[in-house]
Amino acid sequence: MSEEVAAKRLKISPPLIGTHNGHFHADEALAVYLLRLLPTYTPSNLIRTRDPTLLSTCHTVVDVGGEYSPPTNRYDHHQRTFSTTFPNHSTKLSSAGLVYMHFGKPIIASRTSLPADSPEVDLLYEKLYTEFVEALDANDNGISAYDPADTINLKKRFHDGGVTLGSLVNDLNHEWNDDPLHEQPPGHGNGTSLVKGSGPEQAQADEDARFLKASSLMGTTFLRKLSYYHLAWLPARTLVQTAYKNRFSNDPSGAIMVLDGGGVPWKDHLYTFEAEDADAPKVLYVLYPESPNEGAKWRVQCVSVTKDSFESRKPLKEEWRGVRDSELSGKSGIDGCVFVHASGFIGGNLTKVGAMNMAKGSMLS
């Protein structure tokens, strides 16, 4: 084959992606999937190796090679001098964060059909990193979600099993006592076994198949998150923003916000708007219908101290908690009461007016 023909073939061939073989993690599993969401990489083959000679033949290499160089498509984070972070964040990036930082916007634009330079893409780009990718970066780099000084006396009340995406990816690796070169007994391992007597090439093929399962797990989860933020979270932002601006028409204090649609994901947006309007009074209660149906009951929900807190800024009145229906209406003097949760974080009424009175009555207590 002439050099000219070889060069032409190289130009038209899909770019080869490289990552390391052996034990795999969530970050490179997602990084590979993200690349393949781009039209350029959709038909790309993947090679998993630590052989520098083989990696040098790859167009793009992630999580191996000891080099971070976007011009040459090298995205490793293990080198001692590496300290790159996502804009306005302090968590050191993993291969997932690196690929997302460089390719996230075109991926989002492609999947949502939004213009790549639109404010909506900017919002989704930041949101997906904050809510999904950053935790993978932290996990792979051994960074705790909490300051160690704040957790000296912190003890769990119960065992949560440690089930995370990272742990699910880890479960797809060979177990420590697997022999990848020999057949495993029925029920042993995590569902993939080799024929007896298979050699190193088949063992690598088996490991690669496991990696592709992990990559699919991470990638489909990413796409579900993107779909939610694009189709549900982003449209809700406009509704919550309008309700936030109009809250003083509900009560002069500005403490009661009303959403005319049920099921709107309001919490995240409310905390964002409050942070941007730091000197304004905080919202204490959010009212919304239980459903879009005419005559739907209304809910009054207390706003938490913080987004991740279970503590309400101002719970519904203590004497109402755990009481229902006519008994609750009798105690409160408010018609149409349905319930107040035992913790006081939420209550219900047959009408919007009744829910409003429950909020106002609790606010003044």
mmCIF file of C-alpha atoms in Angstrom:
data_model
loop_
_atom_site.group_PDB
_atom_site.id
_atom_site.type_symbol
_atom_site.label_atom_id
_atom_site.label_comp_id
_atom_site.label_asym_id
_atom_site.label_seq_id
_atom_site.Cartn_x
_atom_site.Cartn_y
_atom_site.Cartn_z
ATOM 1 C CA MET A 1 0.000 0.000 0.000
ATOM 2 C CA SER A 2 1.444 3.371 -1.027
ATOM 3 C CA GLU A 3 1.945 6.120 1.540
ATOM 4 C CA GLU A 4 -0.599 8.256 -0.328
ATOM 5 C CA VAL A 5 -3.295 5.556 -0.095
ATOM 6 C CA ALA A 6 -2.463 4.948 3.550
ATOM 7 C CA ALA A 7 -2.772 8.656 4.297
ATOM 8 C CA LYS A 8 -6.169 8.853 2.554
ATOM 9 C CA ARG A 9 -7.420 5.821 4.478
ATOM 10 C CA LEU A 10 -6.231 7.387 7.717
ATOM 11 C CA LYS A 11 -8.185 10.562 6.936
ATOM 12 C CA ILE A 12 -11.455 8.761 6.247
ATOM 13 C CA SER A 13 -11.143 6.203 9.036
ATOM 14 C CA PRO A 14 -13.073 6.930 12.245
ATOM 15 C CA PRO A 15 -10.791 8.236 15.015
ATOM 16 C CA LEU A 16 -9.553 5.466 17.295
ATOM 17 C CA ILE A 17 -10.222 5.957 21.024
ATOM 18 C CA GLY A 18 -7.802 4.571 23.591
ATOM 19 C CA THR A 19 -8.048 4.009 27.329
ATOM 20 C CA HIS A 20 -6.338 1.670 29.785
ATOM 21 C CA ASN A 21 -7.133 -1.987 30.274
ATOM 22 C CA GLY A 22 -7.402 -3.710 33.657
ATOM 23 C CA HIS A 23 -9.650 -2.499 36.461
ATOM 24 C CA PHE A 24 -11.997 0.192 35.141
ATOM 25 C CA HIS A 25 -13.817 3.038 36.842
ATOM 26 C CA ALA A 26 -16.852 5.236 36.263
ATOM 27 C CA ASP A 27 -14.866 8.188 34.931
ATOM 28 C CA GLU A 28 -13.322 6.602 31.832
ATOM 29 C CA ALA A 29 -16.504 4.594 31.275
ATOM 30 C CA LEU A 30 -18.427 7.867 30.961
ATOM 31 C CA ALA A 31 -15.625 9.623 29.051
ATOM 32 C CA VAL A 32 -15.686 7.002 26.288
ATOM 33 C CA TYR A 33 -19.485 7.106 26.038
ATOM 34 C CA LEU A 34 -19.504 10.917 25.854
ATOM 35 C CA LEU A 35 -17.022 10.902 22.999
ATOM 36 C CA ARG A 36 -19.149 8.440 21.066
ATOM 37 C CA LEU A 37 -22.139 10.789 21.345
ATOM 38 C CA LEU A 38 -20.324 13.131 18.961
ATOM 39 C CA PRO A 39 -20.782 12.450 15.241
ATOM 40 C CA THR A 40 -16.999 12.365 14.745
ATOM 41 C CA TYR A 41 -16.578 9.544 17.253
ATOM 42 C CA THR A 42 -19.855 7.626 16.830
ATOM 43 C CA PRO A 43 -18.272 4.966 14.569
ATOM 44 C CA SER A 44 -15.002 4.916 16.530
ATOM 45 C CA ASN A 45 -13.412 1.708 17.732
ATOM 46 C CA LEU A 46 -11.996 1.449 21.233
ATOM 47 C CA ILE A 47 -8.693 -0.038 22.293
ATOM 48 C CA ARG A 48 -7.977 -0.725 25.960
ATOM 49 C CA THR A 49 -4.273 -0.992 26.690
ATOM 50 C CA ARG A 50 -1.391 0.534 28.624
ATOM 51 C CA ASP A 51 1.085 -0.074 25.824
ATOM 52 C CA PRO A 52 2.463 3.373 24.841
ATOM 53 C CA THR A 53 3.131 2.169 21.301
ATOM 54 C CA LEU A 54 -0.486 1.143 20.790
ATOM 55 C CA LEU A 55 -1.796 4.273 22.495
ATOM 56 C CA SER A 56 0.304 6.400 20.156
ATOM 57 C CA THR A 57 -1.788 5.092 17.249
ATOM 58 C CA CYS A 58 -4.992 6.434 18.837
ATOM 59 C CA HIS A 59 -6.551 9.688 17.786
ATOM 60 C CA THR A 60 -7.894 10.316 21.310
ATOM 61 C CA VAL A 61 -6.713 8.847 24.620
ATOM 62 C CA VAL A 62 -8.522 9.139 27.961
ATOM 63 C CA ASP A 63 -7.476 8.260 31.529
ATOM 64 C CA VAL A 64 -4.058 6.887 30.601
ATOM 65 C CA GLY A 65 -0.786 8.094 29.148
ATOM 66 C CA GLY A 66 0.173 10.734 31.714
ATOM 67 C CA GLU A 67 -0.676 13.657 29.438
ATOM 68 C CA TYR A 68 -3.324 16.345 29.265
ATOM 69 C CA SER A 69 -3.109 18.057 25.897
ATOM 70 C CA PRO A 70 -6.333 19.055 24.123
ATOM 71 C CA PRO A 71 -4.521 19.910 20.835
ATOM 72 C CA THR A 72 -3.345 16.288 20.605
ATOM 73 C CA ASN A 73 -6.548 14.823 22.138
ATOM 74 C CA ARG A 74 -4.909 13.494 25.307
ATOM 75 C CA TYR A 75 -7.094 13.563 28.414
ATOM 76 C CA ASP A 76 -5.360 11.989 31.406
ATOM 77 C CA HIS A 77 -5.459 13.374 34.949
ATOM 78 C CA HIS A 78 -3.065 11.103 36.851
ATOM 79 C CA GLN A 79 0.109 13.117 36.331
ATOM 80 C CA ARG A 80 1.551 14.784 39.412
ATOM 81 C CA THR A 81 1.333 18.278 37.938
ATOM 82 C CA PHE A 82 -2.327 18.026 36.941
ATOM 83 C CA SER A 83 -4.657 20.461 38.736
ATOM 84 C CA THR A 84 -7.285 21.437 36.165
ATOM 85 C CA THR A 85 -10.814 22.128 37.395
ATOM 86 C CA PHE A 86 -14.140 22.907 35.732
ATOM 87 C CA PRO A 87 -14.870 26.665 35.476
ATOM 88 C CA ASN A 88 -16.021 28.096 38.829
ATOM 89 C CA HIS A 89 -15.507 24.754 40.616
ATOM 90 C CA SER A 90 -12.667 23.544 42.831
ATOM 91 C CA THR A 91 -12.819 19.768 42.269
ATOM 92 C CA LYS A 92 -9.902 18.376 40.290
ATOM 93 C CA LEU A 93 -11.135 16.789 37.076
ATOM 94 C CA SER A 94 -11.042 13.117 36.153
ATOM 95 C CA SER A 95 -11.164 11.868 32.577
ATOM 96 C CA ALA A 96 -14.962 12.235 32.672
ATOM 97 C CA GLY A 97 -14.722 15.893 33.673
ATOM 98 C CA LEU A 98 -12.023 16.587 31.103
ATOM 99 C CA VAL A 99 -14.000 15.152 28.217
ATOM 100 C CA TYR A 100 -17.165 16.855 29.451
ATOM 101 C CA MET A 101 -15.431 20.218 29.859
ATOM 102 C CA HIS A 102 -14.150 20.142 26.278
ATOM 103 C CA PHE A 103 -17.055 18.417 24.517
ATOM 104 C CA GLY A 104 -20.070 18.881 26.820
ATOM 105 C CA LYS A 105 -21.600 21.854 25.010
ATOM 106 C CA PRO A 106 -21.594 20.297 21.525
ATOM 107 C CA ILE A 107 -22.947 17.061 23.030
ATOM 108 C CA ILE A 108 -25.787 18.932 24.738
ATOM 109 C CA ALA A 109 -26.534 20.979 21.625
ATOM 110 C CA SER A 110 -26.597 17.852 19.471
ATOM 111 C CA ARG A 111 -28.895 15.902 21.794
ATOM 112 C CA THR A 112 -31.315 18.781 22.470
ATOM 113 C CA SER A 113 -31.244 20.566 19.072
ATOM 114 C CA LEU A 114 -30.511 23.808 20.918
ATOM 115 C CA PRO A 115 -27.981 26.279 19.454
ATOM 116 C CA ALA A 116 -24.552 25.559 20.918
ATOM 117 C CA ASP A 117 -24.100 29.216 21.913
ATOM 118 C CA SER A 118 -27.536 29.586 23.536
ATOM 119 C CA PRO A 119 -28.026 30.500 27.215
ATOM 120 C CA GLU A 120 -30.015 27.290 27.602
ATOM 121 C CA VAL A 121 -27.018 25.181 26.638
ATOM 122 C CA ASP A 122 -24.878 27.170 29.069
ATOM 123 C CA LEU A 123 -27.364 26.432 31.877
ATOM 124 C CA LEU A 124 -27.547 22.729 31.051
ATOM 125 C CA TYR A 125 -23.755 22.505 30.728
ATOM 126 C CA GLU A 126 -23.235 23.916 34.208
ATOM 127 C CA LYS A 127 -26.127 21.972 35.726
ATOM 128 C CA LEU A 128 -25.037 18.560 34.425
ATOM 129 C CA TYR A 129 -21.513 19.106 35.670
ATOM 130 C CA THR A 130 -22.677 20.218 39.116
ATOM 131 C CA GLU A 131 -25.314 17.523 39.567
ATOM 132 C CA PHE A 132 -23.647 14.568 37.844
ATOM 133 C CA VAL A 133 -20.097 14.778 36.524
ATOM 134 C CA GLU A 134 -18.435 16.552 39.458
ATOM 135 C CA ALA A 135 -19.226 13.711 41.870
ATOM 136 C CA LEU A 136 -17.463 11.282 39.509
ATOM 137 C CA ASP A 137 -14.436 13.575 39.362
ATOM 138 C CA ALA A 138 -14.315 13.772 43.153
ATOM 139 C CA ASN A 139 -14.731 10.033 43.609
ATOM 140 C CA ASP A 140 -11.970 9.133 41.184
ATOM 141 C CA ASN A 141 -9.590 11.668 42.731
ATOM 142 C CA GLY A 142 -10.374 10.621 46.311
ATOM 143 C CA ILE A 143 -12.000 13.920 47.264
ATOM 144 C CA SER A 144 -14.616 13.845 50.022
ATOM 145 C CA ALA A 145 -17.886 15.725 49.691
ATOM 146 C CA TYR A 146 -17.235 17.070 53.205
ATOM 147 C CA ASP A 147 -14.348 18.878 54.793
ATOM 148 C CA PRO A 148 -12.590 16.254 56.971
ATOM 149 C CA ALA A 149 -12.500 18.735 59.851
ATOM 150 C CA ASP A 150 -16.305 18.825 59.812
ATOM 151 C CA THR A 151 -16.722 15.051 59.992
ATOM 152 C CA ILE A 152 -14.500 14.119 62.938
ATOM 153 C CA ASN A 153 -17.493 13.338 65.140
ATOM 154 C CA LEU A 154 -19.911 12.540 62.339
ATOM 155 C CA LYS A 155 -21.506 9.099 62.585
ATOM 156 C CA LYS A 156 -24.045 7.453 60.308
ATOM 157 C CA ARG A 157 -27.395 6.609 61.856
ATOM 158 C CA PHE A 158 -27.779 3.642 59.499
ATOM 159 C CA HIS A 159 -25.853 1.769 56.829
ATOM 160 C CA ASP A 160 -26.790 3.034 53.367
ATOM 161 C CA GLY A 161 -25.056 0.253 51.452
ATOM 162 C CA GLY A 162 -22.788 2.648 49.599
ATOM 163 C CA VAL A 163 -24.742 2.135 46.388
ATOM 164 C CA THR A 164 -23.515 4.720 43.894
ATOM 165 C CA LEU A 165 -22.913 4.740 40.163
ATOM 166 C CA GLY A 166 -19.232 4.281 40.890
ATOM 167 C CA SER A 167 -19.913 1.193 42.983
ATOM 168 C CA LEU A 168 -22.188 -0.265 40.301
ATOM 169 C CA VAL A 169 -19.445 0.197 37.728
ATOM 170 C CA ASN A 170 -16.959 -1.418 40.096
ATOM 171 C CA ASP A 171 -19.270 -4.431 40.421
ATOM 172 C CA LEU A 172 -18.858 -5.064 36.695
ATOM 173 C CA ASN A 173 -15.130 -5.706 37.096
ATOM 174 C CA HIS A 174 -13.802 -9.200 37.667
ATOM 175 C CA GLU A 175 -13.898 -10.223 41.290
ATOM 176 C CA TRP A 176 -10.581 -10.665 43.072
ATOM 177 C CA ASN A 177 -10.796 -14.465 43.042
ATOM 178 C CA ASP A 178 -12.001 -14.822 39.455
ATOM 179 C CA ASP A 179 -9.679 -16.640 37.094
ATOM 180 C CA PRO A 180 -10.400 -14.942 33.775
ATOM 181 C CA LEU A 181 -8.557 -17.683 31.879
ATOM 182 C CA HIS A 182 -10.803 -20.500 33.021
ATOM 183 C CA GLU A 183 -14.482 -21.291 33.224
ATOM 184 C CA GLN A 184 -16.182 -20.157 36.412
ATOM 185 C CA PRO A 185 -18.720 -22.357 38.228
ATOM 186 C CA PRO A 186 -22.419 -21.479 37.800
ATOM 187 C CA GLY A 187 -23.447 -18.452 39.834
ATOM 188 C CA HIS A 188 -19.859 -17.321 40.373
ATOM 189 C CA GLY A 189 -18.797 -13.789 39.544
ATOM 190 C CA ASN A 190 -21.051 -11.157 38.049
ATOM 191 C CA GLY A 191 -22.568 -12.987 35.157
ATOM 192 C CA THR A 192 -19.816 -13.210 32.556
ATOM 193 C CA SER A 193 -17.695 -16.340 32.241
ATOM 194 C CA LEU A 194 -15.254 -17.691 29.696
ATOM 195 C CA VAL A 195 -14.942 -21.069 28.087
ATOM 196 C CA LYS A 196 -12.400 -23.332 29.689
ATOM 197 C CA GLY A 197 -8.934 -22.987 28.279
ATOM 198 C CA SER A 198 -9.412 -19.560 26.748
ATOM 199 C CA GLY A 199 -6.243 -17.515 26.472
ATOM 200 C CA PRO A 200 -5.193 -13.931 27.194
ATOM 201 C CA GLU A 201 -6.849 -12.553 24.058
ATOM 202 C CA GLN A 202 -10.228 -13.962 25.026
ATOM 203 C CA ALA A 203 -9.714 -12.797 28.600
ATOM 204 C CA GLN A 204 -9.092 -9.260 27.340
ATOM 205 C CA ALA A 205 -12.165 -9.473 25.110
ATOM 206 C CA ASP A 206 -14.223 -10.494 28.158
ATOM 207 C CA GLU A 207 -12.848 -7.591 30.176
ATOM 208 C CA ASP A 208 -13.572 -5.203 27.307
ATOM 209 C CA ALA A 209 -17.163 -6.460 27.149
ATOM 210 C CA ARG A 210 -17.539 -5.735 30.850
ATOM 211 C CA PHE A 211 -16.160 -2.249 30.286
ATOM 212 C CA LEU A 212 -18.684 -1.587 27.525
ATOM 213 C CA LYS A 213 -21.478 -2.559 29.929
ATOM 214 C CA ALA A 214 -20.085 -0.059 32.422
ATOM 215 C CA SER A 215 -19.792 2.606 29.722
ATOM 216 C CA SER A 216 -23.400 2.022 28.685
ATOM 217 C CA LEU A 217 -24.552 2.261 32.317
ATOM 218 C CA MET A 218 -22.804 5.599 32.786
ATOM 219 C CA GLY A 219 -23.794 6.971 29.411
ATOM 220 C CA THR A 220 -27.477 6.109 29.550
ATOM 221 C CA THR A 221 -27.644 7.613 33.034
ATOM 222 C CA PHE A 222 -26.067 10.798 31.703
ATOM 223 C CA LEU A 223 -28.610 10.926 28.872
ATOM 224 C CA ARG A 224 -31.510 10.450 31.295
ATOM 225 C CA LYS A 225 -30.192 13.336 33.381
ATOM 226 C CA LEU A 226 -29.812 15.485 30.273
ATOM 227 C CA SER A 227 -33.342 14.641 29.144
ATOM 228 C CA TYR A 228 -34.776 15.588 32.553
ATOM 229 C CA TYR A 229 -32.909 18.876 32.794
ATOM 230 C CA HIS A 230 -33.751 19.789 29.207
ATOM 231 C CA LEU A 231 -37.420 18.765 29.075
ATOM 232 C CA ALA A 232 -38.554 19.281 32.697
ATOM 233 C CA TRP A 233 -36.077 21.302 34.745
ATOM 234 C CA LEU A 234 -35.377 24.006 32.155
ATOM 235 C CA PRO A 235 -39.046 24.815 31.338
ATOM 236 C CA ALA A 236 -39.803 24.904 35.073
ATOM 237 C CA ARG A 237 -37.218 27.629 35.522
ATOM 238 C CA THR A 238 -39.390 30.170 33.701
ATOM 239 C CA LEU A 239 -42.478 29.247 35.708
ATOM 240 C CA VAL A 240 -40.657 29.487 39.034
ATOM 241 C CA GLN A 241 -39.015 32.754 38.066
ATOM 242 C CA THR A 242 -42.409 34.289 37.302
ATOM 243 C CA ALA A 243 -43.890 32.980 40.550
ATOM 244 C CA TYR A 244 -40.905 34.302 42.492
ATOM 245 C CA LYS A 245 -41.262 37.776 41.001
ATOM 246 C CA ASN A 246 -45.014 37.815 41.722
ATOM 247 C CA ARG A 247 -44.825 36.544 45.301
ATOM 248 C CA PHE A 248 -45.444 39.944 46.916
ATOM 249 C CA SER A 249 -48.923 39.967 45.363
ATOM 250 C CA ASN A 250 -49.764 36.944 47.536
ATOM 251 C CA ASP A 251 -48.631 38.544 50.775
ATOM 252 C CA PRO A 252 -46.724 41.789 51.464
ATOM 253 C CA SER A 253 -44.015 39.791 53.223
ATOM 254 C CA GLY A 254 -43.042 38.008 50.005
ATOM 255 C CA ALA A 255 -42.871 34.787 52.016
ATOM 256 C CA ILE A 256 -45.530 32.897 50.022
ATOM 257 C CA MET A 257 -44.931 31.776 46.438
ATOM 258 C CA VAL A 258 -47.718 30.294 44.311
ATOM 259 C CA LEU A 259 -47.299 27.939 41.354
ATOM 260 C CA ASP A 260 -50.408 27.449 39.265
ATOM 261 C CA GLY A 261 -49.200 24.124 37.883
ATOM 262 C CA GLY A 262 -48.742 20.916 39.851
ATOM 263 C CA GLY A 263 -45.585 18.830 39.771
ATOM 264 C CA VAL A 264 -43.271 21.713 38.860
ATOM 265 C CA PRO A 265 -39.707 21.046 40.143
ATOM 266 C CA TRP A 266 -39.357 24.345 41.999
ATOM 267 C CA LYS A 267 -36.821 23.853 44.771
ATOM 268 C CA ASP A 268 -33.605 24.071 42.805
ATOM 269 C CA HIS A 269 -34.717 27.176 40.929
ATOM 270 C CA LEU A 270 -36.026 28.911 44.039
ATOM 271 C CA TYR A 271 -32.689 28.626 45.835
ATOM 272 C CA THR A 272 -30.933 29.939 42.717
ATOM 273 C CA PHE A 273 -33.175 32.995 42.455
ATOM 274 C CA GLU A 274 -32.866 33.669 46.175
ATOM 275 C CA ALA A 275 -29.075 33.516 45.923
ATOM 276 C CA GLU A 276 -29.194 36.055 43.097
ATOM 277 C CA ASP A 277 -31.496 38.252 45.205
ATOM 278 C CA ALA A 278 -29.655 37.876 48.490
ATOM 279 C CA ASP A 279 -31.106 40.941 50.254
ATOM 280 C CA ALA A 280 -34.740 40.010 49.590
ATOM 281 C CA PRO A 281 -36.875 38.217 52.201
ATOM 282 C CA LYS A 282 -36.815 34.437 51.950
ATOM 283 C CA VAL A 283 -39.766 32.390 50.768
ATOM 284 C CA LEU A 284 -41.257 30.282 53.564
ATOM 285 C CA TYR A 285 -44.113 28.484 51.798
ATOM 286 C CA VAL A 286 -44.867 27.323 48.256
ATOM 287 C CA LEU A 287 -48.457 26.643 47.173
ATOM 288 C CA TYR A 288 -49.381 24.465 44.202
ATOM 289 C CA PRO A 289 -52.268 22.264 43.003
ATOM 290 C CA GLU A 290 -51.951 18.499 43.373
ATOM 291 C CA SER A 291 -52.799 17.989 39.697
ATOM 292 C CA PRO A 292 -53.740 19.991 36.582
ATOM 293 C CA ASN A 293 -57.349 18.803 36.850
ATOM 294 C CA GLU A 294 -60.097 21.319 37.562
ATOM 295 C CA GLY A 295 -61.065 21.303 41.223
ATOM 296 C CA ALA A 296 -57.743 19.761 42.296
ATOM 297 C CA LYS A 297 -56.748 19.998 45.942
ATOM 298 C CA TRP A 298 -53.931 22.370 46.913
ATOM 299 C CA ARG A 299 -50.714 21.786 48.817
ATOM 300 C CA VAL A 300 -48.801 24.179 51.035
ATOM 301 C CA GLN A 301 -45.176 23.105 51.355
ATOM 302 C CA CYS A 302 -42.576 24.618 53.628
ATOM 303 C CA VAL A 303 -39.249 25.646 52.120
ATOM 304 C CA SER A 304 -36.237 23.877 53.632
ATOM 305 C CA VAL A 305 -33.417 25.804 55.269
ATOM 306 C CA THR A 306 -31.150 24.647 52.452
ATOM 307 C CA LYS A 307 -31.709 22.580 49.301
ATOM 308 C CA ASP A 308 -30.417 19.411 50.948
ATOM 309 C CA SER A 309 -31.943 19.984 54.381
ATOM 310 C CA PHE A 310 -34.965 18.301 55.913
ATOM 311 C CA GLU A 311 -35.424 21.213 58.318
ATOM 312 C CA SER A 312 -38.098 23.710 57.310
ATOM 313 C CA ARG A 313 -37.519 27.441 57.546
ATOM 314 C CA LYS A 314 -40.886 27.744 59.293
ATOM 315 C CA PRO A 315 -42.993 24.569 59.655
ATOM 316 C CA LEU A 316 -46.776 24.628 59.674
ATOM 317 C CA LYS A 317 -48.265 25.280 63.109
ATOM 318 C CA GLU A 318 -47.327 22.668 65.701
ATOM 319 C CA GLU A 319 -50.907 22.086 66.923
ATOM 320 C CA TRP A 320 -52.000 21.198 63.358
ATOM 321 C CA ARG A 321 -49.398 18.501 62.806
ATOM 322 C CA GLY A 322 -50.691 14.980 62.355
ATOM 323 C CA VAL A 323 -54.304 16.195 62.316
ATOM 324 C CA ARG A 324 -56.709 15.685 59.389
ATOM 325 C CA ASP A 325 -59.953 16.796 57.755
ATOM 326 C CA SER A 326 -62.760 18.261 59.919
ATOM 327 C CA GLU A 327 -60.716 18.028 63.102
ATOM 328 C CA LEU A 328 -57.961 20.060 61.455
ATOM 329 C CA SER A 329 -60.435 22.614 60.110
ATOM 330 C CA GLY A 330 -61.869 22.920 63.640
ATOM 331 C CA LYS A 331 -58.468 23.469 65.223
ATOM 332 C CA SER A 332 -57.283 25.934 62.573
ATOM 333 C CA GLY A 333 -60.527 27.759 61.852
ATOM 334 C CA ILE A 334 -59.806 27.255 58.146
ATOM 335 C CA ASP A 335 -62.365 25.575 55.906
ATOM 336 C CA GLY A 336 -61.413 22.660 53.676
ATOM 337 C CA CYS A 337 -58.350 21.408 55.518
ATOM 338 C CA VAL A 338 -57.205 17.940 54.426
ATOM 339 C CA PHE A 339 -54.043 17.223 56.437
ATOM 340 C CA VAL A 340 -50.805 18.482 57.936
ATOM 341 C CA HIS A 341 -47.855 16.106 58.011
ATOM 342 C CA ALA A 342 -46.621 15.055 61.454
ATOM 343 C CA SER A 343 -43.358 16.937 60.891
ATOM 344 C CA GLY A 344 -45.167 20.060 59.702
ATOM 345 C CA PHE A 345 -43.329 20.321 56.377
ATOM 346 C CA ILE A 346 -46.416 20.014 54.169
ATOM 347 C CA GLY A 347 -50.181 20.271 54.341
ATOM 348 C CA GLY A 348 -53.231 20.148 52.087
ATOM 349 C CA ASN A 349 -56.503 21.944 51.559
ATOM 350 C CA LEU A 350 -59.446 21.555 49.211
ATOM 351 C CA THR A 351 -58.922 25.045 47.784
ATOM 352 C CA LYS A 352 -56.205 27.535 46.925
ATOM 353 C CA VAL A 353 -57.735 30.059 49.352
ATOM 354 C CA GLY A 354 -57.635 27.488 52.137
ATOM 355 C CA ALA A 355 -54.017 26.597 51.439
ATOM 356 C CA MET A 356 -53.150 30.309 51.433
ATOM 357 C CA ASN A 357 -54.812 30.754 54.831
ATOM 358 C CA MET A 358 -52.873 27.789 56.214
ATOM 359 C CA ALA A 359 -49.615 29.422 55.067
ATOM 360 C CA LYS A 360 -50.519 32.814 56.490
ATOM 361 C CA GLY A 361 -51.718 31.324 59.752
ATOM 362 C CA SER A 362 -48.451 29.434 60.212
ATOM 363 C CA MET A 363 -46.318 32.375 59.188
ATOM 364 C CA LEU A 364 -47.764 34.521 61.973
ATOM 365 C CA SER A 365 -47.483 31.851 64.677
#
